[in-house]
Amino acid sequence: MGGSGTSGIVRFASDSGENFAVVLGVHNYARWCDIVTDIPTTQTATTLQPIYYAANSAESAAQASLISSNLPVYSPRKDIVNL
């Protein structure tokens, strides 16, 4: 990432079929992150990024300048991102 206003997505797929992505970005020179779960197997990080931004998820995460993100308590799996 080249500076403020940039972001990227890393998509993960497990052998059990679970798919999730870690979204990392820089907004006003503050880093932020988020986790996206339950991604269809046909969806790549390239197709996910515009959808993520259209849902205003990036704006929420960026404005909060999240430096960590957790999945909700009801999730059977514990995914944590710390910057």
mmCIF file of C-alpha atoms in Angstrom:
data_model
loop_
_atom_site.group_PDB
_atom_site.id
_atom_site.type_symbol
_atom_site.label_atom_id
_atom_site.label_comp_id
_atom_site.label_asym_id
_atom_site.label_seq_id
_atom_site.Cartn_x
_atom_site.Cartn_y
_atom_site.Cartn_z
ATOM 1 C CA MET A 1 0.000 0.000 0.000
ATOM 2 C CA GLY A 2 1.348 3.319 -1.067
ATOM 3 C CA GLY A 3 -0.133 5.620 1.567
ATOM 4 C CA SER A 4 -3.367 7.053 2.907
ATOM 5 C CA GLY A 5 -6.524 6.024 1.065
ATOM 6 C CA THR A 6 -5.285 2.580 0.063
ATOM 7 C CA SER A 7 -6.388 -0.913 1.029
ATOM 8 C CA GLY A 8 -5.980 -4.553 0.148
ATOM 9 C CA ILE A 9 -7.649 -7.898 0.745
ATOM 10 C CA VAL A 10 -6.127 -11.295 1.451
ATOM 11 C CA ARG A 11 -8.573 -14.171 0.925
ATOM 12 C CA PHE A 12 -8.167 -17.482 2.735
ATOM 13 C CA ALA A 13 -9.762 -20.844 1.891
ATOM 14 C CA SER A 14 -9.584 -23.913 4.116
ATOM 15 C CA ASP A 15 -9.761 -27.572 3.179
ATOM 16 C CA SER A 16 -13.136 -27.734 4.941
ATOM 17 C CA GLY A 17 -14.611 -25.159 2.554
ATOM 18 C CA GLU A 18 -14.578 -22.151 4.875
ATOM 19 C CA ASN A 19 -13.599 -18.912 3.173
ATOM 20 C CA PHE A 20 -12.770 -15.599 4.808
ATOM 21 C CA ALA A 21 -10.818 -12.468 4.001
ATOM 22 C CA VAL A 22 -8.696 -10.029 5.956
ATOM 23 C CA VAL A 23 -9.040 -6.444 4.773
ATOM 24 C CA LEU A 24 -6.226 -4.001 5.592
ATOM 25 C CA GLY A 25 -6.099 -0.320 4.806
ATOM 26 C CA VAL A 26 -4.773 3.147 5.564
ATOM 27 C CA HIS A 27 -7.171 6.090 6.074
ATOM 28 C CA ASN A 28 -5.870 9.562 6.984
ATOM 29 C CA TYR A 29 -2.540 7.858 7.672
ATOM 30 C CA ALA A 30 -4.132 5.624 10.332
ATOM 31 C CA ARG A 31 -4.197 1.872 9.744
ATOM 32 C CA TRP A 32 -7.399 -0.173 9.932
ATOM 33 C CA CYS A 33 -8.476 -3.788 9.457
ATOM 34 C CA ASP A 34 -11.568 -5.955 9.184
ATOM 35 C CA ILE A 35 -12.577 -9.599 8.679
ATOM 36 C CA VAL A 36 -15.134 -10.766 6.097
ATOM 37 C CA THR A 37 -16.584 -14.270 6.550
ATOM 38 C CA ASP A 38 -18.773 -16.709 4.630
ATOM 39 C CA ILE A 39 -17.377 -15.794 1.222
ATOM 40 C CA PRO A 40 -18.655 -17.939 -1.672
ATOM 41 C CA THR A 41 -15.960 -20.148 -3.185
ATOM 42 C CA THR A 42 -16.425 -18.399 -6.534
ATOM 43 C CA GLN A 43 -15.653 -14.949 -5.133
ATOM 44 C CA THR A 44 -12.046 -13.765 -5.363
ATOM 45 C CA ALA A 45 -10.399 -10.928 -3.443
ATOM 46 C CA THR A 46 -10.543 -8.873 -6.646
ATOM 47 C CA THR A 47 -14.335 -9.208 -6.858
ATOM 48 C CA LEU A 48 -14.794 -8.864 -3.088
ATOM 49 C CA GLN A 49 -13.113 -5.458 -2.710
ATOM 50 C CA PRO A 50 -15.696 -3.369 -4.651
ATOM 51 C CA ILE A 51 -18.546 -5.204 -2.898
ATOM 52 C CA TYR A 52 -16.912 -4.540 0.480
ATOM 53 C CA TYR A 53 -16.651 -0.825 -0.305
ATOM 54 C CA ALA A 54 -20.207 -0.654 -1.696
ATOM 55 C CA ALA A 55 -21.524 -2.017 1.604
ATOM 56 C CA ASN A 56 -19.774 0.873 3.444
ATOM 57 C CA SER A 57 -17.929 -1.674 5.576
ATOM 58 C CA ALA A 58 -14.606 -0.097 4.632
ATOM 59 C CA GLU A 59 -15.839 3.352 5.545
ATOM 60 C CA SER A 60 -16.967 2.119 8.965
ATOM 61 C CA ALA A 61 -13.709 0.284 9.643
ATOM 62 C CA ALA A 62 -11.587 3.164 8.350
ATOM 63 C CA GLN A 63 -13.433 5.833 10.324
ATOM 64 C CA ALA A 64 -13.091 3.739 13.469
ATOM 65 C CA SER A 65 -9.375 3.229 12.653
ATOM 66 C CA LEU A 66 -9.726 -0.341 13.843
ATOM 67 C CA ILE A 67 -6.378 -1.868 14.711
ATOM 68 C CA SER A 68 -7.954 -5.191 15.616
ATOM 69 C CA SER A 69 -11.027 -7.110 14.518
ATOM 70 C CA ASN A 70 -12.795 -10.172 15.925
ATOM 71 C CA LEU A 71 -15.576 -12.370 14.641
ATOM 72 C CA PRO A 72 -18.862 -12.198 16.573
ATOM 73 C CA VAL A 73 -19.281 -14.374 19.652
ATOM 74 C CA TYR A 74 -21.755 -16.697 17.878
ATOM 75 C CA SER A 75 -19.109 -17.783 15.382
ATOM 76 C CA PRO A 76 -17.878 -21.371 15.905
ATOM 77 C CA ARG A 77 -14.384 -20.230 15.010
ATOM 78 C CA LYS A 78 -12.186 -17.543 16.541
ATOM 79 C CA ASP A 79 -10.587 -15.254 13.955
ATOM 80 C CA ILE A 80 -8.610 -12.276 15.206
ATOM 81 C CA VAL A 81 -6.574 -9.689 13.329
ATOM 82 C CA ASN A 82 -4.189 -7.391 15.197
ATOM 83 C CA LEU A 83 -2.061 -4.729 13.531
#
